[in-house]
mmCIF file of C-alpha atoms in Angstrom:
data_model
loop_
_atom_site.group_PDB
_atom_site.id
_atom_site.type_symbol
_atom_site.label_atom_id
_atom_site.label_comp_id
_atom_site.label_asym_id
_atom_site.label_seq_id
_atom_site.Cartn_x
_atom_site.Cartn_y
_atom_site.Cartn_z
ATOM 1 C CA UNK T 27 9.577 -15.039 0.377
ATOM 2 C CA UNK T 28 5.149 -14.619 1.165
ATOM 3 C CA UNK T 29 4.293 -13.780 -2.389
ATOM 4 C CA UNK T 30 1.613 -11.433 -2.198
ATOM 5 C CA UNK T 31 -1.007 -9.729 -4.448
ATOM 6 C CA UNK T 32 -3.334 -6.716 -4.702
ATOM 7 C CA UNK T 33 -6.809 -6.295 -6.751
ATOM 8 C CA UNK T 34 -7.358 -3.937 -8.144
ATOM 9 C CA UNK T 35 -4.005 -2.568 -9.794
ATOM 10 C CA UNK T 36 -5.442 0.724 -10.772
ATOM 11 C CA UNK T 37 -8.830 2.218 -9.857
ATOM 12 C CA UNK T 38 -10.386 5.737 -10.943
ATOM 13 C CA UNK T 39 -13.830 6.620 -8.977
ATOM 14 C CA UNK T 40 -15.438 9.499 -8.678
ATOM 15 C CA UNK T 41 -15.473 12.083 -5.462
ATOM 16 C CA UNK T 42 -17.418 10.431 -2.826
ATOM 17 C CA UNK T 43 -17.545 7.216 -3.789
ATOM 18 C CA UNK T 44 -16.093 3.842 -1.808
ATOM 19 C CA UNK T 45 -13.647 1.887 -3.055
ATOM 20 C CA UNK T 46 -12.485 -1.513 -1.574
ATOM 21 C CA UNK T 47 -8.256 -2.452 -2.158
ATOM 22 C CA UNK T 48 -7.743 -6.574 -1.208
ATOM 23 C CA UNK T 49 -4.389 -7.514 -0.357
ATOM 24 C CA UNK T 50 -3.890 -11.217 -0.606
ATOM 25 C CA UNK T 51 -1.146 -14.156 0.455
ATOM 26 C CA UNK T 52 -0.929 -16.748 -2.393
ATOM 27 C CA UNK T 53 1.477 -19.001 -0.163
ATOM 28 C CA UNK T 54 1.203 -17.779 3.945
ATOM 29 C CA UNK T 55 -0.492 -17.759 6.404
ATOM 30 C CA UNK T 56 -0.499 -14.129 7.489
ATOM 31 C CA UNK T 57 -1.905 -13.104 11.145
ATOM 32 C CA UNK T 58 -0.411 -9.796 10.534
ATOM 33 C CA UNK T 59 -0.427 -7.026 7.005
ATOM 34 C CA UNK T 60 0.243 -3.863 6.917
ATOM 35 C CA UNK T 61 -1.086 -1.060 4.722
ATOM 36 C CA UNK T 62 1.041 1.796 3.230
ATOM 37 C CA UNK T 63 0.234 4.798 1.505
ATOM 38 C CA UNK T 64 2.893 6.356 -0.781
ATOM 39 C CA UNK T 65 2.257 9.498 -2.264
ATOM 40 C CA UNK T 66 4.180 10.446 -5.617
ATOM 41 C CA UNK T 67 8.404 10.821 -4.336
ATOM 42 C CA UNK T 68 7.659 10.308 -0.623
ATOM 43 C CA UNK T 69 8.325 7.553 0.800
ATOM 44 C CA UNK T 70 5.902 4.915 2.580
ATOM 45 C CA UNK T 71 3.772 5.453 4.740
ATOM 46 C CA UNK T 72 2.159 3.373 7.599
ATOM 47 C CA UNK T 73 -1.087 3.628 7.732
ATOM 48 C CA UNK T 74 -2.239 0.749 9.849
ATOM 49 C CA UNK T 75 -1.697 -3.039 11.074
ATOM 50 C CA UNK T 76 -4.397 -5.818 10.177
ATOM 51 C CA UNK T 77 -4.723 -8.021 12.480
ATOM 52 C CA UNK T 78 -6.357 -11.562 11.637
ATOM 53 C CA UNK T 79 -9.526 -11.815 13.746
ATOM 54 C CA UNK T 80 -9.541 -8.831 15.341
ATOM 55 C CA UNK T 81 -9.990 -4.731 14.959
ATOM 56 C CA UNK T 82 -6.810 -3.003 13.608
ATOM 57 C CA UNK T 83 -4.200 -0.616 14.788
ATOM 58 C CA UNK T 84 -4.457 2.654 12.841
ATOM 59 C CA UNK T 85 -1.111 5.016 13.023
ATOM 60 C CA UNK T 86 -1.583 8.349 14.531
ATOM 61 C CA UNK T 87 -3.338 10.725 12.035
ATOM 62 C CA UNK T 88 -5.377 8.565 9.910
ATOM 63 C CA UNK T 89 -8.685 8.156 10.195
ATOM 64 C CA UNK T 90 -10.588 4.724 11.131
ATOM 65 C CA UNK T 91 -13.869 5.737 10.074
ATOM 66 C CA UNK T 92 -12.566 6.535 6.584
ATOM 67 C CA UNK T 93 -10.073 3.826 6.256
ATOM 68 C CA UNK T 94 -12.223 0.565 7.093
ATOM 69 C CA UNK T 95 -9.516 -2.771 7.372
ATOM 70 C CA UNK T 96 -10.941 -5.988 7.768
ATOM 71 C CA UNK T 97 -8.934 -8.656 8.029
ATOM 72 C CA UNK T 98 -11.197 -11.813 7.973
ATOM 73 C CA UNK T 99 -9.142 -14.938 6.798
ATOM 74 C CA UNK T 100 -5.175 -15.368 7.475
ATOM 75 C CA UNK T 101 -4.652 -14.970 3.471
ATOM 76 C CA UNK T 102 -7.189 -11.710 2.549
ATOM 77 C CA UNK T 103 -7.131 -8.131 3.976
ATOM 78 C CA UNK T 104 -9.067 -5.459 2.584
ATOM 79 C CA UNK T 105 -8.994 -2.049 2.697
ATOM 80 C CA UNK T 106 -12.009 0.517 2.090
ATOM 81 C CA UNK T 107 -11.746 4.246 1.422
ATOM 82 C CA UNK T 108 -14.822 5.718 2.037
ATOM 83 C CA UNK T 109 -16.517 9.022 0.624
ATOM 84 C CA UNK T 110 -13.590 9.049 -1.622
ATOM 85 C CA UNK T 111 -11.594 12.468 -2.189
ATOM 86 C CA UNK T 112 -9.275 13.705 -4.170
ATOM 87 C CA UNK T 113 -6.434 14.398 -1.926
ATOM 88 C CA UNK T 114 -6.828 10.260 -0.875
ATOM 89 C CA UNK T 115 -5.607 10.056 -4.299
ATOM 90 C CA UNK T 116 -2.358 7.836 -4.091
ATOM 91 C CA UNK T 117 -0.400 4.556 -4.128
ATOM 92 C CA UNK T 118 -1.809 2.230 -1.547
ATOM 93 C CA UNK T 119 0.386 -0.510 -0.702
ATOM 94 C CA UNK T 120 -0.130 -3.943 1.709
ATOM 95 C CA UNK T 121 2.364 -6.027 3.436
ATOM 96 C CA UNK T 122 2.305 -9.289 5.013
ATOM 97 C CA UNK T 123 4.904 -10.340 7.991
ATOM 98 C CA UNK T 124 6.692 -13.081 8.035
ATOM 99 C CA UNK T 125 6.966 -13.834 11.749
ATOM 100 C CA UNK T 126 10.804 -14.457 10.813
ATOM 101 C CA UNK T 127 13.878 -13.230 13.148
ATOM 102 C CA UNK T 128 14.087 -10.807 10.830
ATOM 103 C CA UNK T 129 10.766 -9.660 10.879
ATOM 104 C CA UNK T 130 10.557 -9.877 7.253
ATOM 105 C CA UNK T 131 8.038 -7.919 5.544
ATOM 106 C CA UNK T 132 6.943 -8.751 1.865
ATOM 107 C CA UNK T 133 4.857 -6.195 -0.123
ATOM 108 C CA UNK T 134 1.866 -5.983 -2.317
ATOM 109 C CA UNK T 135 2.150 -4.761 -5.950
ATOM 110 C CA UNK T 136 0.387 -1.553 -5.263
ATOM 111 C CA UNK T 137 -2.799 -0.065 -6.023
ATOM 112 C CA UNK T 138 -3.190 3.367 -7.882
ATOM 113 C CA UNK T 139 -5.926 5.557 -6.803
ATOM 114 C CA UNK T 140 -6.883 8.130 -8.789
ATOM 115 C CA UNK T 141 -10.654 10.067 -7.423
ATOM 116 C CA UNK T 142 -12.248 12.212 -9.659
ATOM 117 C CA UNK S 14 13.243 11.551 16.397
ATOM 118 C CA UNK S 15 13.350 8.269 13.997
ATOM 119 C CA UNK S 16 14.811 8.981 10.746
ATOM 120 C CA UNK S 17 16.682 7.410 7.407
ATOM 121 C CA UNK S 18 17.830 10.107 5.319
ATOM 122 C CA UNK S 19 19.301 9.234 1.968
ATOM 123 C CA UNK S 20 22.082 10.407 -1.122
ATOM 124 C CA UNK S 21 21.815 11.213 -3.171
ATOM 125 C CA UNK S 22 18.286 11.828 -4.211
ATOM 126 C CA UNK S 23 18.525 10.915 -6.860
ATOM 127 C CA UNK S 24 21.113 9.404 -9.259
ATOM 128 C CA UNK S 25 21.832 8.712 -13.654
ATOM 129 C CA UNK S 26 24.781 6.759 -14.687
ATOM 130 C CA UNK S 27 26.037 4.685 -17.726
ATOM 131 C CA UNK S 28 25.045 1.018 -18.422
ATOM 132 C CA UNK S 29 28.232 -0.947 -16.987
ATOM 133 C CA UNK S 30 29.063 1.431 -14.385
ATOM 134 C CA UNK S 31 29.324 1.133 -10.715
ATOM 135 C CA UNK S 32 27.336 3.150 -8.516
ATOM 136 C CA UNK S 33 27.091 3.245 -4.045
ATOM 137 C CA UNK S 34 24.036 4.425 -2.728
ATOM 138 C CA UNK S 35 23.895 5.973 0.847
ATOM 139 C CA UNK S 36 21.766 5.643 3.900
ATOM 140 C CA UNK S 37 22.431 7.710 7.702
ATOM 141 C CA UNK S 38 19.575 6.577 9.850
ATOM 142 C CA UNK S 39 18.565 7.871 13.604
ATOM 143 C CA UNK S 40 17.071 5.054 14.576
ATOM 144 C CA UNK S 41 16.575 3.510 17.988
ATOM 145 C CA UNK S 42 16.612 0.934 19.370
ATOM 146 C CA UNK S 43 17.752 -1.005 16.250
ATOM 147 C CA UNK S 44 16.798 -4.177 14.854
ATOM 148 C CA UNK S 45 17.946 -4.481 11.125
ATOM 149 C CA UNK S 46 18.634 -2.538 8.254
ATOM 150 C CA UNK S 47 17.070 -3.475 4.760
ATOM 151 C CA UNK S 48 17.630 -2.206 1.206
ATOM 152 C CA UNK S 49 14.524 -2.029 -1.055
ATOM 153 C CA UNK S 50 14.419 -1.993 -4.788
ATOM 154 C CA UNK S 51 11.113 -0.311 -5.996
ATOM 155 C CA UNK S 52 10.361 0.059 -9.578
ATOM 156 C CA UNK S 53 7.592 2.298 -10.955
ATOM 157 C CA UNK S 54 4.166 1.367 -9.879
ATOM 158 C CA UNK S 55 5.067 -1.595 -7.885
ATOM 159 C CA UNK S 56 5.625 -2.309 -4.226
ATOM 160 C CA UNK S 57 9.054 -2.428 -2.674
ATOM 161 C CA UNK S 58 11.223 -5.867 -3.208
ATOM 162 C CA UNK S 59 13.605 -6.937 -0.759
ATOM 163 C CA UNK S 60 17.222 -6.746 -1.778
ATOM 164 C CA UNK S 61 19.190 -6.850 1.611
ATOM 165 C CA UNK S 62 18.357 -7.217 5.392
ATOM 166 C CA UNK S 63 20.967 -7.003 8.080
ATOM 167 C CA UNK S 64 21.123 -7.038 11.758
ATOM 168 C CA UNK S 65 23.606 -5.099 14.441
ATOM 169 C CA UNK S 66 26.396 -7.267 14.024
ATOM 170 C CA UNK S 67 26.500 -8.039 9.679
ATOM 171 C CA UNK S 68 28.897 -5.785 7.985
ATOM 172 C CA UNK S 69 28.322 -6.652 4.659
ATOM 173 C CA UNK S 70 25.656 -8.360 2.120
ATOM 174 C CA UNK S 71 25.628 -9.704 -1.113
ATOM 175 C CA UNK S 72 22.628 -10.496 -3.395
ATOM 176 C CA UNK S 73 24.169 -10.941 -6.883
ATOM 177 C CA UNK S 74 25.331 -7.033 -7.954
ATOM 178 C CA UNK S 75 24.230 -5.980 -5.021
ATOM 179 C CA UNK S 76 26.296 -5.514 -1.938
ATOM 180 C CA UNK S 77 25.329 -3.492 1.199
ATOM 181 C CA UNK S 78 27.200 -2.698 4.531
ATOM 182 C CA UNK S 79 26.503 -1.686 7.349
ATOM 183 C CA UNK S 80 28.576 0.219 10.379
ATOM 184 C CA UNK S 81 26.592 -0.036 13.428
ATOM 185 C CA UNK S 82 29.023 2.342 14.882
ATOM 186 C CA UNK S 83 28.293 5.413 12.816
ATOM 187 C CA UNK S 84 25.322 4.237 11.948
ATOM 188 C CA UNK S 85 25.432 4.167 8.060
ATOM 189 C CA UNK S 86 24.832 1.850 5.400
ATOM 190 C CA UNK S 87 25.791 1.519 1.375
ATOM 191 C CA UNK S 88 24.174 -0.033 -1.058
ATOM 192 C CA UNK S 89 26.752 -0.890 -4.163
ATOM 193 C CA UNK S 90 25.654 -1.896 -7.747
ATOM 194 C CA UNK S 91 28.084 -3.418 -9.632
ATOM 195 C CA UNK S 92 28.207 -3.548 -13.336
ATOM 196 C CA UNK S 93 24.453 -1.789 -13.714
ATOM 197 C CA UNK S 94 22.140 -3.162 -16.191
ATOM 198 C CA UNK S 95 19.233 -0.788 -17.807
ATOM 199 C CA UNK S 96 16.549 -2.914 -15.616
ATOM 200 C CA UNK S 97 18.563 -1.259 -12.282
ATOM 201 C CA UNK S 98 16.542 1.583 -12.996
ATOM 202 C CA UNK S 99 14.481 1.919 -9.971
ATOM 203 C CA UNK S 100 14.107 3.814 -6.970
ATOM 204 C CA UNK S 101 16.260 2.318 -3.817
ATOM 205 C CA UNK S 102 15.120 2.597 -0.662
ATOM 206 C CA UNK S 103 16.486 2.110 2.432
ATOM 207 C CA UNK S 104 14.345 0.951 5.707
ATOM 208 C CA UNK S 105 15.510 0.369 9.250
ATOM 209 C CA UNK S 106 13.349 -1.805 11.715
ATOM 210 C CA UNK S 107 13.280 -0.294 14.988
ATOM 211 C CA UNK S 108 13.239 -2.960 17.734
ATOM 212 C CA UNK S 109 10.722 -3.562 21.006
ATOM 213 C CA UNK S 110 7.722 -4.939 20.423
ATOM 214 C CA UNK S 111 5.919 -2.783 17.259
ATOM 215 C CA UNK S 112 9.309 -3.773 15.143
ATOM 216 C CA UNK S 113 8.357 -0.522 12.750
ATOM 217 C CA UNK S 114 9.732 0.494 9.711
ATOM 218 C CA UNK S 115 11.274 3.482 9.321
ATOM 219 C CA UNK S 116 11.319 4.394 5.746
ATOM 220 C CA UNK S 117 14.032 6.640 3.859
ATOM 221 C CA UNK S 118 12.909 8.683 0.600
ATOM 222 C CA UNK S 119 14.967 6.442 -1.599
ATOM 223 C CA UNK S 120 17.283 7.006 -4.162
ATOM 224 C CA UNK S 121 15.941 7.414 -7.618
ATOM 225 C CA UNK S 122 18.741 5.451 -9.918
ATOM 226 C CA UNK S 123 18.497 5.930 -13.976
ATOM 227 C CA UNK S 124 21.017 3.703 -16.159
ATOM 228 C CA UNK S 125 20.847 4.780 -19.453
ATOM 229 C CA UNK S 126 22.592 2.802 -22.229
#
């Protein structure tokens, strides 16, 4: 399977501050990731689809503005939360697609956010 | 309404022991069914993925079914080793063109020695 990576693993900032997540595949070409959110014993949760080249598709309920995806290259995705709160605390999460039958979807690592 | 629901919540057994995870999911139309093993802190690894017609599914210990018919799954762990300790979650891909992922709460396993 796409391995895949996340920087940073863990990042602490403080209330209304940015902070940028990349979500990288080592060894595919990915026109399509996917970020999750997972808050702590819930499972996870789309929050939108990165497209390679063009704007993404944010699920119903989260905010574009806030949530900036850019998906420049077919290997790096970032996400940025903006202005930072504490309730955006929580396990953010990136997928890539494999374009398979299956569909297969290969995940990220994780990244803990913790705002101050 | 979309949903994977699954039991229990969560789950401790011995080292050595067997153990069957469940999954009941509302899901349609359906694509494929796939078991997840998440440990602490990291992202979901793919154990399993089956489609409409694949009963069962072996990856090593692992062995999931699937009854299309009542629409339930089982995840089985055979012979559970201390590094089984993970959370088990079970996702179903709806079909059409969006292929989502609908995501169960997952099964919290312990195996203690």
């Amino acid at each position: 399977g796409a391995v895949v990576s996340q920087h940073p693993s863990r990042v602490i900032c403080k209330s209304g501050t940015s902070v940028k997540i990349e979500c990288r595949s080592l060894d595919f070409q990915a026109t399509t990731m996917f970020w999750y959110r997972q808050f702590p014993k819930k499972s996870l949760m789309l929050m939108a689809t990165s497209n390679e080249g063009s704007k993404a598709t944010y699920e119903q309920g989260v905010e574009k503005d806030k949530f900036l995806i850019n998906h420049a290259s077919l290997t790096l995705s970032t996400l940025t939360v903006t202005s930072a709160h504490p309730e955006d605390s929580s396990f953010y999460i990136c997928s890539v697609a494999s374009g398979s039958h299956y569909n297969e979807q290969f995940f990220g690592p994780g990244t803990r956010l913790t705002v101050l | 309404k979309n949903q994977v629901e699954q039991s229990p919540q969560s789950l401790i057994i011995l080292e050595g022991k067997n153990c069957t995870l469940q999954c009941n999911y509302t899901v349609s139309p359906f694509s494929n069914l796939r078991w997840y093993k998440q440990d602490t802190g990291r992202g979901p690894v793919s154990l399993t993925i089956m489609t409409f017609s694949e009963n069962t599914k072996s990856n090593g210990r692992y062995t999931a079914t699937l009854d299309a018919d009542t629409k339930q799954s089982s995840l089985h762990i055979t012979a559970s080793q201390l590094s089984d300790s993970a959370s088990y979650i079970c996702v179903v891909s709806a079909g059409g063109a969006t292929n989502k992922l609908i995501f169960g709460t997952g099964t919290l396993l312990a195996v203690q020695p």
